[in-house]
Coordinates of C-alpha atoms and ligand atoms in Angstrom, one line a residue:
X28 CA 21.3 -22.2 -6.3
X29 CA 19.5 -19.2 -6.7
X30 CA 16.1 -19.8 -4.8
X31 CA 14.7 -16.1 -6.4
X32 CA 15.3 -14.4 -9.4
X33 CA 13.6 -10.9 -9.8
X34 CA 14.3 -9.4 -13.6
X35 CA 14.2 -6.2 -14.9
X36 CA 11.5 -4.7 -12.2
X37 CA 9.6 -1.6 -12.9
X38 CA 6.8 -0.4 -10.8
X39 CA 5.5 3.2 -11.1
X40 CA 2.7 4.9 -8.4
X41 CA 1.7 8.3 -10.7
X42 CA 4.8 9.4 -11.9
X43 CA 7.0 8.5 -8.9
X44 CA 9.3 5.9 -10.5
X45 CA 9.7 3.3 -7.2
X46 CA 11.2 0.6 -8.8
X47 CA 13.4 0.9 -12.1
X48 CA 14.4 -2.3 -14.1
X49 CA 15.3 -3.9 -10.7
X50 CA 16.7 -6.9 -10.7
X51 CA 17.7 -9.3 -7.5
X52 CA 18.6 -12.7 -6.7
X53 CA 18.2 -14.8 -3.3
X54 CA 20.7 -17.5 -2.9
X55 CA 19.4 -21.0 -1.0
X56 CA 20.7 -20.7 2.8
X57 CA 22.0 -16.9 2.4
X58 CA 21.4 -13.7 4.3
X59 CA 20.7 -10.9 1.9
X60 CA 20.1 -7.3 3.1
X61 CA 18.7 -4.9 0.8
X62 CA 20.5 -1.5 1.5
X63 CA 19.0 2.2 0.4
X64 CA 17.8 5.7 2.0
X65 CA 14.0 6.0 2.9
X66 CA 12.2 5.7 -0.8
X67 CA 15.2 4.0 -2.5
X68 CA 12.1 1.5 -3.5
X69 CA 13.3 -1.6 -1.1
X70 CA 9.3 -2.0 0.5
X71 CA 8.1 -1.8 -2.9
X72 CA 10.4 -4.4 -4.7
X73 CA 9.9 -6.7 -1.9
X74 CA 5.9 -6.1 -1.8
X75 CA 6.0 -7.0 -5.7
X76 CA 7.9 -10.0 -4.5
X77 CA 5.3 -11.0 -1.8
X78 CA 2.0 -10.4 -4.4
X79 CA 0.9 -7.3 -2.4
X80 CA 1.7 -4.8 -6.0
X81 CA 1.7 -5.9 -9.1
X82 CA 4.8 -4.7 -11.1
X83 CA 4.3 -3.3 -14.5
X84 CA 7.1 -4.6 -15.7
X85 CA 9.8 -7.6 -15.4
X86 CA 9.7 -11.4 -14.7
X87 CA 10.0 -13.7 -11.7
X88 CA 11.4 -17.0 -11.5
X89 CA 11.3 -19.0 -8.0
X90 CA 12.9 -22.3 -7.5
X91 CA 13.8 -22.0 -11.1
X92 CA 10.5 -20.9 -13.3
X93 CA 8.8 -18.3 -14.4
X94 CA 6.0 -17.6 -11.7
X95 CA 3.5 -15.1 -12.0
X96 CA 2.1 -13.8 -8.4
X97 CA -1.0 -12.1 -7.7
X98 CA -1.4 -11.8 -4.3
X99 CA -0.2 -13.2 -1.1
X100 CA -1.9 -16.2 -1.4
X101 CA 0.2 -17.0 -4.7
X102 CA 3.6 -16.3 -3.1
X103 CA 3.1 -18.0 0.2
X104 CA 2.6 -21.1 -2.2
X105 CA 5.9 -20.2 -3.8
X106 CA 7.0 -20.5 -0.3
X107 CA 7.8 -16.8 0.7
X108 CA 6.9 -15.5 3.3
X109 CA 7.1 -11.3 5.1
X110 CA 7.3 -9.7 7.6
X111 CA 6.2 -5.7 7.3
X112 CA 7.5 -3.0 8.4
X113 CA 4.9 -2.0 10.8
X114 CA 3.7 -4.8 12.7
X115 CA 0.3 -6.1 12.0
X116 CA -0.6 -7.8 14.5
X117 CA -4.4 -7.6 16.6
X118 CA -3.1 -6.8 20.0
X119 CA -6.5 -7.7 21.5
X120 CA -5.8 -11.5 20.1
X121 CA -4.1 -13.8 22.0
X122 CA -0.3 -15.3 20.0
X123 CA -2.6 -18.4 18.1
X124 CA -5.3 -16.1 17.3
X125 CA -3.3 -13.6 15.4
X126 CA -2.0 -16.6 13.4
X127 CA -5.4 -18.2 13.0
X128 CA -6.5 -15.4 12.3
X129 CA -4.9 -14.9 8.6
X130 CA -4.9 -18.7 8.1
X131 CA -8.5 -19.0 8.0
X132 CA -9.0 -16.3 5.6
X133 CA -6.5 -17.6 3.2
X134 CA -7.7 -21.6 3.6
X135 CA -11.1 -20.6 3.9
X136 CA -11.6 -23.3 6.4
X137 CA -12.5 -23.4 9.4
X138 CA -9.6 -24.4 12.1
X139 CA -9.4 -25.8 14.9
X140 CA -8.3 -23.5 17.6
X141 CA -6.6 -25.6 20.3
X142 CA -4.8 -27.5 17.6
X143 CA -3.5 -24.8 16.1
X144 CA -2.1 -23.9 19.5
X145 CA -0.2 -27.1 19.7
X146 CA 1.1 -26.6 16.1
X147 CA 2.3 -22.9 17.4
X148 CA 3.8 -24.3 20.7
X149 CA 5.8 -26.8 18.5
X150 CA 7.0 -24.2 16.3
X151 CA 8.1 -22.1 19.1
X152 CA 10.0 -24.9 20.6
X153 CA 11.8 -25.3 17.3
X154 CA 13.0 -22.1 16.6
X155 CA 13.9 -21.8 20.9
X156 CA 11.3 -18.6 20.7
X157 CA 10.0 -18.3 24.4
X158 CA 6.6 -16.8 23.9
X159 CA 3.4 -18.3 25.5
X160 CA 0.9 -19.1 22.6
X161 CA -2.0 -18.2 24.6
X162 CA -0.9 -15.1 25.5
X163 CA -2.5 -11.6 24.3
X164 CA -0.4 -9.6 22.4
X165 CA -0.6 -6.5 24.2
X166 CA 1.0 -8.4 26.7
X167 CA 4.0 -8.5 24.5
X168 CA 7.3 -7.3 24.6
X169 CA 7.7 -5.4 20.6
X170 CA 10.9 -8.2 20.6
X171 CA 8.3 -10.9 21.0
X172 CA 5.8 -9.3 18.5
X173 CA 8.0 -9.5 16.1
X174 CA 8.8 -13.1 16.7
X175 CA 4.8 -13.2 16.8
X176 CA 4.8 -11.9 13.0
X177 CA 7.5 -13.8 12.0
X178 CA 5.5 -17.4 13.1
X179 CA 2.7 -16.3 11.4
X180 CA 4.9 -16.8 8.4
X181 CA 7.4 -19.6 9.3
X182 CA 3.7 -21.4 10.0
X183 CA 2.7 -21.2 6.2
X184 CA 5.5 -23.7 5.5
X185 CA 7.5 -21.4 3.6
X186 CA 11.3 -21.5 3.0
X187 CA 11.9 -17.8 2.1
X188 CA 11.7 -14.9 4.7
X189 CA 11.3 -11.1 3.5
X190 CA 12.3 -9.2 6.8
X191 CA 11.3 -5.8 6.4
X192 CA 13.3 -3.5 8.7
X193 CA 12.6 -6.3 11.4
X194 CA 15.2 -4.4 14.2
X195 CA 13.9 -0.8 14.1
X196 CA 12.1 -1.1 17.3
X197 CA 14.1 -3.8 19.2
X198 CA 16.6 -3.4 22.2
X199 CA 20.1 -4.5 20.8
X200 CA 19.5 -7.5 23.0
X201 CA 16.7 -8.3 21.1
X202 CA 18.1 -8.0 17.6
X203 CA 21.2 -10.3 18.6
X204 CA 18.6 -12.8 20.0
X205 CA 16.5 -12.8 16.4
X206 CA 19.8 -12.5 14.1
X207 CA 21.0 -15.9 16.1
X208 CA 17.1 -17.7 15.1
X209 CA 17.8 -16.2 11.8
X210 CA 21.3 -18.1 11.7
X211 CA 20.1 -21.1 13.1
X212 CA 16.8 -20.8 10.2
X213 CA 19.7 -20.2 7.2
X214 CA 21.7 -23.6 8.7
X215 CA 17.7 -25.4 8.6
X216 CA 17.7 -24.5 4.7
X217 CA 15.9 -21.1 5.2
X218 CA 16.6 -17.8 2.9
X219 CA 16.6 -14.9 3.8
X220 CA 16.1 -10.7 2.4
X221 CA 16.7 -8.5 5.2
X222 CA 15.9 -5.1 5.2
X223 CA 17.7 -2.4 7.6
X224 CA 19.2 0.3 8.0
X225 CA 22.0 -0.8 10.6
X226 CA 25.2 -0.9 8.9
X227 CA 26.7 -2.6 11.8
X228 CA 23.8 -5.6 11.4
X229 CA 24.9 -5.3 7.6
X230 CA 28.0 -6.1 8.0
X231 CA 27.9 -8.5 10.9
X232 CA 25.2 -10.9 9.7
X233 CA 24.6 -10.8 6.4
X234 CA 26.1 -13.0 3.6
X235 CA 25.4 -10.3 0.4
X236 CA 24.4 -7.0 0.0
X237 CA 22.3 -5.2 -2.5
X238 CA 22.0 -1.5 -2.7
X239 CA 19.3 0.7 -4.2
X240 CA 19.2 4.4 -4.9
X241 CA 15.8 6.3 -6.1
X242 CA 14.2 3.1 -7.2
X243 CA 17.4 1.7 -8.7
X244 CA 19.7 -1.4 -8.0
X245 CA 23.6 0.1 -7.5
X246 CA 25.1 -3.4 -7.0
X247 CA 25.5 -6.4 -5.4
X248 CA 28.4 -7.4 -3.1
X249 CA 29.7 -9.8 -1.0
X250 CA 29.6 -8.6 2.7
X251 CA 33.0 -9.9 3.2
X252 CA 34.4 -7.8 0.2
X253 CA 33.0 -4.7 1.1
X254 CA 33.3 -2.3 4.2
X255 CA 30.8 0.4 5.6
X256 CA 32.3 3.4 3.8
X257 CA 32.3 2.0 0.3
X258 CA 28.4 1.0 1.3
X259 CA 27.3 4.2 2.4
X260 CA 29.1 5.9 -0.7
X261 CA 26.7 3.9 -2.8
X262 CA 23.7 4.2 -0.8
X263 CA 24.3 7.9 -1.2
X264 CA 26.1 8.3 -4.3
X265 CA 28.7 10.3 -2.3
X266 CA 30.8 10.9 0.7
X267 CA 28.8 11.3 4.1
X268 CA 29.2 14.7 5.7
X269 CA 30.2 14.7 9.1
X270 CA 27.8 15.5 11.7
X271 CA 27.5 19.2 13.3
X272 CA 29.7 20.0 15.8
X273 CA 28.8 20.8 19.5
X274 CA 29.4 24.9 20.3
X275 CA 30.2 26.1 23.3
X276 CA 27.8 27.7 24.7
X277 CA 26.8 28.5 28.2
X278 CA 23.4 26.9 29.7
X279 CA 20.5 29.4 29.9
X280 CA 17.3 29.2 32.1
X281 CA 15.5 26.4 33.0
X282 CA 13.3 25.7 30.6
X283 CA 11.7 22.3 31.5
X284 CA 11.4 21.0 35.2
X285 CA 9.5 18.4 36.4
X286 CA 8.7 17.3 40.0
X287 CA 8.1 14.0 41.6
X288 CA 6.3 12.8 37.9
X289 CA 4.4 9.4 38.2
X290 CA 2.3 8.1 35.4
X291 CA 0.7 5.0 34.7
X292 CA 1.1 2.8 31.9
X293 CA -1.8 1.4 29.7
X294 CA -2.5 -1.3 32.4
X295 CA -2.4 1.0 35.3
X296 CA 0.5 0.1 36.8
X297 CA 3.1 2.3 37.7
X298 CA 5.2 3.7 34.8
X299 CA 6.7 6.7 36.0
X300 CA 8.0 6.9 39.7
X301 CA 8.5 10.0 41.2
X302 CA 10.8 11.3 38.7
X303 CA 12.7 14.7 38.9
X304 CA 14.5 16.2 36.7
X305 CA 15.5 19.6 34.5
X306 CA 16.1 20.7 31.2
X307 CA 18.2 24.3 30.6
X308 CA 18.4 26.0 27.1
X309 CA 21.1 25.1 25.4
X310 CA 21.2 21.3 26.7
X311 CA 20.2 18.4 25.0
X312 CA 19.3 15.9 28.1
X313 CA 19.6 12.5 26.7
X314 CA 17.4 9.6 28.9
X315 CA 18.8 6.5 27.5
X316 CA 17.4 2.9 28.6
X317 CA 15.9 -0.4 27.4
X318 CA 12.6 -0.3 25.8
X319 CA 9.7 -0.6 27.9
X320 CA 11.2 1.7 31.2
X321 CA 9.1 4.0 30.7
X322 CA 10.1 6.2 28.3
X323 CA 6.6 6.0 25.8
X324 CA 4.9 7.1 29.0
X325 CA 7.2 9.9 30.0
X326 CA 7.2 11.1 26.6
X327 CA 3.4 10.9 26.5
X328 CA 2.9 12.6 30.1
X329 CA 5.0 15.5 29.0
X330 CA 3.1 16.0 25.8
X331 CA -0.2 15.3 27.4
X332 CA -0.9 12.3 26.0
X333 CA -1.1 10.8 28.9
X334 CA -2.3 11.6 32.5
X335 CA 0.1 12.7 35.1
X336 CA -0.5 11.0 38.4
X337 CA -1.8 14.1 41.7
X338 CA 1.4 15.2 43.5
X339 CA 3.7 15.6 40.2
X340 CA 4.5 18.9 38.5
X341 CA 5.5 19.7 35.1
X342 CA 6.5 23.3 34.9
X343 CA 7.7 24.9 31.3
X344 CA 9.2 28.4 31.8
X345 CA 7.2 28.7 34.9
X346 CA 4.2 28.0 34.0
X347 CA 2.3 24.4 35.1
X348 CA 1.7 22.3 32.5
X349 CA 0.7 19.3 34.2
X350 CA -2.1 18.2 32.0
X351 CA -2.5 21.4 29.6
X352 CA -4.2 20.7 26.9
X353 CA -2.4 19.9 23.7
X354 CA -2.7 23.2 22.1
X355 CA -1.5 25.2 24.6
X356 CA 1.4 22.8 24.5
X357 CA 1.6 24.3 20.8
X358 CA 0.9 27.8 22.2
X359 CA 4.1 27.9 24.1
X360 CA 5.9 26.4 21.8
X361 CA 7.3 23.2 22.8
X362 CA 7.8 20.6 19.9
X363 CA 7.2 16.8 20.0
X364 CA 9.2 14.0 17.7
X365 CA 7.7 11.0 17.9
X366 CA 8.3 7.3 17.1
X367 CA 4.9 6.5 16.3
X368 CA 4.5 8.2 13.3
X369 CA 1.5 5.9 12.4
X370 CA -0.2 6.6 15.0
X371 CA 0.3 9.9 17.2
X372 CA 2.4 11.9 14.2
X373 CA 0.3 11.9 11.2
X374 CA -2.8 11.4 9.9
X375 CA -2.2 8.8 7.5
X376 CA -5.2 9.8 5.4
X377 CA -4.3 13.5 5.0
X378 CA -2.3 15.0 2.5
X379 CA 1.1 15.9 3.1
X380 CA 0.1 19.9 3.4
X381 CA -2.5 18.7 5.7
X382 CA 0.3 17.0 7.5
X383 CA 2.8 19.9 7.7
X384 CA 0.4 22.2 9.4
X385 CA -1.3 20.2 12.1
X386 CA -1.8 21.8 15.1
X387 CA -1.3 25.1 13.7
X388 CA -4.5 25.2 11.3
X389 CA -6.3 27.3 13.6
X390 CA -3.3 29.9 13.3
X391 CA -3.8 33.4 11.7
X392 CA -1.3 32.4 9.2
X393 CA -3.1 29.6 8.0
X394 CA -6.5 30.5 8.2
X395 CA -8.8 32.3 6.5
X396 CA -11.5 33.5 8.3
X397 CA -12.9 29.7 9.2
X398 CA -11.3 28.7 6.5
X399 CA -8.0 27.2 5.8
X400 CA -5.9 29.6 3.4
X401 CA -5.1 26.8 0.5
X402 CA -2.5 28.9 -1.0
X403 CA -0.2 29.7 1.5
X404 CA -0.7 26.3 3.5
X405 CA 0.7 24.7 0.1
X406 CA 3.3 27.2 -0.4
X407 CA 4.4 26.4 3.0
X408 CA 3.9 22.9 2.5
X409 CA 6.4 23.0 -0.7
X410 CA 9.0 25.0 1.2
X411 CA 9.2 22.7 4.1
X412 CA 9.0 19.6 1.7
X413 CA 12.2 21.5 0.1
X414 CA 14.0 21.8 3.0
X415 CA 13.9 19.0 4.8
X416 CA 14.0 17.1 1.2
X417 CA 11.1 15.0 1.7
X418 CA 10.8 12.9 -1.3
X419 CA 8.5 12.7 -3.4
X420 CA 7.8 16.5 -3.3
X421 CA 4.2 16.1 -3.7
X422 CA 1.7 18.5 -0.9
X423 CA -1.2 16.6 -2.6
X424 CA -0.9 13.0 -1.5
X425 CA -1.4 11.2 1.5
X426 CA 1.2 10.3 4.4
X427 CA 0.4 7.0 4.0
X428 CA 2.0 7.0 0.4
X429 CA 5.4 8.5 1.8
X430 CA 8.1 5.9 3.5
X431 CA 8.8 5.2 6.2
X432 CA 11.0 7.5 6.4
X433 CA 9.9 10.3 4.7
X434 CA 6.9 10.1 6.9
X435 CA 9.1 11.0 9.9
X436 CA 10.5 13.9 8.2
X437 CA 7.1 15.4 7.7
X438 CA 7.1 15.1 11.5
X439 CA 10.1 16.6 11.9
X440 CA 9.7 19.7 9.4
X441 CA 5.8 20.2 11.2
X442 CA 7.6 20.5 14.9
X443 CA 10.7 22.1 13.9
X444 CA 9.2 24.8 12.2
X445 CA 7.0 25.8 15.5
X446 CA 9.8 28.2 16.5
X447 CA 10.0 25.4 19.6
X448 CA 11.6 26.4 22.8
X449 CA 11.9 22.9 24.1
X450 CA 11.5 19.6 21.9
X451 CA 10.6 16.5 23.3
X452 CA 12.2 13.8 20.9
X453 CA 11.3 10.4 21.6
X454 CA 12.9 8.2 19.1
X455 CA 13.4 10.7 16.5
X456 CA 15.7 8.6 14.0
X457 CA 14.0 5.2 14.2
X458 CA 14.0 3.7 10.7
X459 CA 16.1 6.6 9.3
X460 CA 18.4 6.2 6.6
X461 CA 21.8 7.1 7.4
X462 CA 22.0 10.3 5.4
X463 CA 18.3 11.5 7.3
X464 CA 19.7 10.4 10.6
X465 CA 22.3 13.4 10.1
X466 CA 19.9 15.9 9.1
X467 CA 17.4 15.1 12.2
X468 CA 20.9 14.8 14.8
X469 CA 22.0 17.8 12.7
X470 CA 18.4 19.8 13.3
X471 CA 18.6 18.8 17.5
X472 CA 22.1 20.1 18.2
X473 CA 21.0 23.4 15.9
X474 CA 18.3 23.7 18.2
X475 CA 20.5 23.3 21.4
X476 CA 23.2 25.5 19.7
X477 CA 20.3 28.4 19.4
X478 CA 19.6 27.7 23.1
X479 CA 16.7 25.9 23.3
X480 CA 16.2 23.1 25.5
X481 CA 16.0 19.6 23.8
X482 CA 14.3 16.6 25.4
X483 CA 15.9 13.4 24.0
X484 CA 14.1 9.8 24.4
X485 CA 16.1 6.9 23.1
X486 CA 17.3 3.6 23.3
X487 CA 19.8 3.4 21.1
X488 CA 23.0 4.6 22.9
X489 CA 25.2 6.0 19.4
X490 CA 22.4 8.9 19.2
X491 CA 22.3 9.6 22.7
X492 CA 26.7 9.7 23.3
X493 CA 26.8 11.3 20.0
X494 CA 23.9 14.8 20.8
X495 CA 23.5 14.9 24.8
X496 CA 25.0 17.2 27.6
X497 CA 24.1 14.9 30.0
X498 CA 22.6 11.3 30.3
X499 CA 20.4 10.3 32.5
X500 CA 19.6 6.4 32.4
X501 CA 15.8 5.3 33.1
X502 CA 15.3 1.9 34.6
X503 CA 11.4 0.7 35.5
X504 CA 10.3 4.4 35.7
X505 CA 13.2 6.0 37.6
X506 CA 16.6 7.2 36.6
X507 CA 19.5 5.2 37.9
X508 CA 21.8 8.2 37.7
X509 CA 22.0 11.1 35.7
X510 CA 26.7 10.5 34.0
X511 CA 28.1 12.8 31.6
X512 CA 28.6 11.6 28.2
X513 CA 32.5 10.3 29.4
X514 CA 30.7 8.0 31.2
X515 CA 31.6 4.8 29.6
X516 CA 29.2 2.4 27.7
X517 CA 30.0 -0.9 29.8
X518 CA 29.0 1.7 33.1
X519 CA 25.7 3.3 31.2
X520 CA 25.2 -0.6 30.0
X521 CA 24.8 -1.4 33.8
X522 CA 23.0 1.0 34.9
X523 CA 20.2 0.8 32.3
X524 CA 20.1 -2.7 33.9
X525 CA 18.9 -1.2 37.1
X526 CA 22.6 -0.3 38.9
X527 CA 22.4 2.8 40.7
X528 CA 25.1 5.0 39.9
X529 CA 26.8 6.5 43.3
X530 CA 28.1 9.4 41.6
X531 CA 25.0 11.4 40.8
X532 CA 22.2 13.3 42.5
X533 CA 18.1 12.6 41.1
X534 CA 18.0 16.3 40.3
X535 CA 20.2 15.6 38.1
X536 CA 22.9 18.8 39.3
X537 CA 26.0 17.3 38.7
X538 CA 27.4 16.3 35.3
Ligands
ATP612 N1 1.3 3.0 -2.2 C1 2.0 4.0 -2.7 N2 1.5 5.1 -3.4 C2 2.2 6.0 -3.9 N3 3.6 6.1 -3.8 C3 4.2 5.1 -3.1 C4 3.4 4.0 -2.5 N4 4.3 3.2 -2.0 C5 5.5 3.7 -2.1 N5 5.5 4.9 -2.8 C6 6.6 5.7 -3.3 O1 7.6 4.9 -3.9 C7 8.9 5.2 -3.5 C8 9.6 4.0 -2.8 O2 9.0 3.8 -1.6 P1 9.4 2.5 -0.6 O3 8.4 2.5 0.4 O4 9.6 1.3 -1.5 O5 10.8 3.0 -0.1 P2 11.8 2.3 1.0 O6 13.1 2.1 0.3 O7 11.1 1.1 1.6 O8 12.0 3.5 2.0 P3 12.1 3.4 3.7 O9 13.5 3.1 4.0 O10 11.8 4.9 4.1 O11 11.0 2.5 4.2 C9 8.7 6.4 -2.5 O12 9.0 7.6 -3.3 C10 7.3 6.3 -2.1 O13 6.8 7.6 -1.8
MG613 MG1 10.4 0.7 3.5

């Protein structure tokens, strides 16, 4: 039975064409990922779907009629229910409050608290979440914040799921735990429209498969009749080109060292543990690990984000950096990637030129006098957005109207073009189309291959056996060893659960 029936789908923002005579159907009891590079138009369809845009043209039909829908308020009546692709949760609120929280403002009544806590605990047990519902969110795991979001819809009594990119920031661990609730929910009666960009997740768990390309539907298939080739040949609309190669080049100076690091992490415990290590030009050190080892804070102590602990050093090219200021970070060129893009890699409220030049708008090049030099910041603004093919290629707008993806890229063209001698990447290719994915992997090992020195944060284990040198594998702020990429996964798999590996030295020397 089809459960959802989207017609004929346009939806324009200026003259950006998101969604063109679109048309989609949910099945009862299926898994249906929608497929498509960052701005194929997948968060817009699905946003039209949920009441959150109207579309300007096309037809709905749910459970088998026409339905117009407005706003949230309609579609959660419908019985649909999403989950964004940025979390918006209140991390301040405790698990029930957060879901309160929307509740009241769509009822308009006033609830009561503790039983809405009972109602939570029961829905929890149901679904075999293991989350406390008095718990702050901050106190959460992301895995469990997500599960967080995804009560907050299951709690409205609805029947239909929209899951937008709900893996991009979980541990594999954590994405098999949700895609085996998501079974169980499908077996219960639930539907389901899952957005990712994880082939393998694709393939593995999903019944159907729709692909878009630049706001268009390519077609439908059946997962079980299709393969990842033939779905990345019409995500793309061609072949994928194979990723750089690694050249041989001999390691220069040490570019990067730091000493006996500690940090702190947002509730002042340790995060960081006396952590040495080095990074020469023309390596890419890859520190691979579960979420939550403390990466965010390494990233963030490196970049001065974040205070570095007395007693640690952080020398670039021998000069100590420990706690520099973030322009003099610029000033010496070292580059940072980061995951956040929302909230530490653009403002979200600047233009897109705006966007490509921060940090650097005090630059001769840029300025004019006090002033900003309009003219050649948008010149540069359109050359970068060229290059990098950020889409739409519009310098006027702001981030916020760019996806996901095309967000990071502004990130990406903004740090690359710095001339960096060291990048610090910390999850550089989360929510990346496949085809972006190349081009950042493609832009690291350039970098490397120049002989710079390339800092590289990740959990997910393909990007960091595909780009580094060497791997160093952090577990509750220290590494467990520091393997070469031969090392194999089931070894790296056990020591990013905290085994030590014999074979390597913290300085990190052998490899
Ligand atoms: N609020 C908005 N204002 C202006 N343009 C928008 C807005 N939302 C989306 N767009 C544009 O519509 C197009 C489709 O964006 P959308 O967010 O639907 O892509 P997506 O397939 O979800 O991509 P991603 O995988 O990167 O999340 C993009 O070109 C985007 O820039
Ligand atoms: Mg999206």
């Amino acid at each position: 039975m089809k459960i959802i029936e989207m017609q004929n789908i346009c939806k324009a923002f200026g003259d950006t064409k998101a969604n063109k005579d679109v048309c989609f159907d949910l099945q009862k009891g299926e898994i249906h990922a929608l497929l498509g590079e960052n701005g194929a138009g997948k968060t817009t369809l699905m946003n039209i779907l949920y009441g959150l845009y109207c579309s300007d043209a096309g037809q709905i039909s749910i459970k088998g009629s026409h339905r117009s829908i407005r706003s949230p308020r309609d579609s959660i009546a419908l019985g649909i229910g999403m989950v964004h692709q940025h979390f918006m949760l209140i991390p301040q609120l405790t698990v029930t409050q957060n879901i309160f929280l929307g509740l009241q403002k769509e009822t308009g009544f006033h609830l009561d608290l503790p039983k809405l806590e009972k109602t939570v605990a029961e829905y929890i047990r149901r679904f075999g979440f293991h989350i406390n519902p008095k718990s702050p969110v901050w106190k959460l795991p992301v895995g469990l914040q997500q599960k967080v979001e995804i009560l907050k819809a299951l709690i409205r009594n609805v029947d239909i799921l929209i899951l937008d990119e709900p893996t991009a920031v979980l541990t594999p661990h954590e994405s098999e735990e949700l895609f085996s609730s998501l079974k169980e929910m499908t077996k219960e009666g639930y539907s389901i429209i899952l957005i990712t960009h994880k082939m393998y997740e694709v393939m593995e768990h999903s019944d159907r498969v729709t692909v878009m390309r630049q706001g268009e539907v390519v077609g439908t298939v059946q997962t079980k009749e299709t393969d990842k080739e033939q779905l990345a040949a019409m995500m793309i609309g061609k072949k994928l080109e194979k990723p750089d190669a690694r050249q041989n080049i001999s390691l220069q100076d040490t570019i990067l060292s730091v000493e006996h690091l500690s940090v702190k992490n947002n509730n002042k415990l340790p995060a960081i543990r006396d952590l040495s290590f080095h990074v020469s030009g023309g390596e890419i050190l890859g520190i691979a690990g579960v979420d939550g080892n403390g990466q965010v804070e390494l990233g963030e102590a490196l970049t001065s984000l974040r205070k570095a602990e007395s007693g640690s050093v952080i020398r670039i090219k021998d000069q100590d950096l420990t706690n520099a200021d973030p322009g003099t970070l610029i000033d010496i060129k070292v580059s940072n990637i980061t995951e956040d893009r929302q909230r530490k890699g653009l403002v979200m409220d600047f233009t897109a030129a705006d966007n490509l030049i921060l940090g650097s708008q005090r630059k001769k090049r840029f300025s004019k006098g006090v002033f900003i030099n309009r003219p050649l910041v948008n010149s540069h603004a359109q050359e970068l957005m060229e290059s990098y093919d950020i889409r739409p290629r519009k310098i006027g707008i702001p981030a916020k109207s760019f996806s996901g993806g095309n967000q990071q890229k502004i990130i990406l063209a903004r740090e690359m073009t710095r001339e960096p001698e060291l990048i610090i990447a910390l999850q550089p290719t989360r929510g990346l189309d496949i085809g972006a994915t190349n081009f950042v992997w493609n832009q690291l090992m350039l970098k490397r291959n120049e002989g710079k020195a390339v800092l590289l944060i990740s959990t997910d284990l393909d990007e960091i056996y595909r780009l580094s040198d060497r791997i160093a594998v952090i577990y509750e702020g220290r590494f467990t060893g520091i393997v070469s990429p031969d090392t194999s996964a089931e070894e790296i798999g056990l020591m990013m659960s905290g085994v030590e590996n014999a074979s390597t030295s913290e300085q990190g020397g052998t490899a």
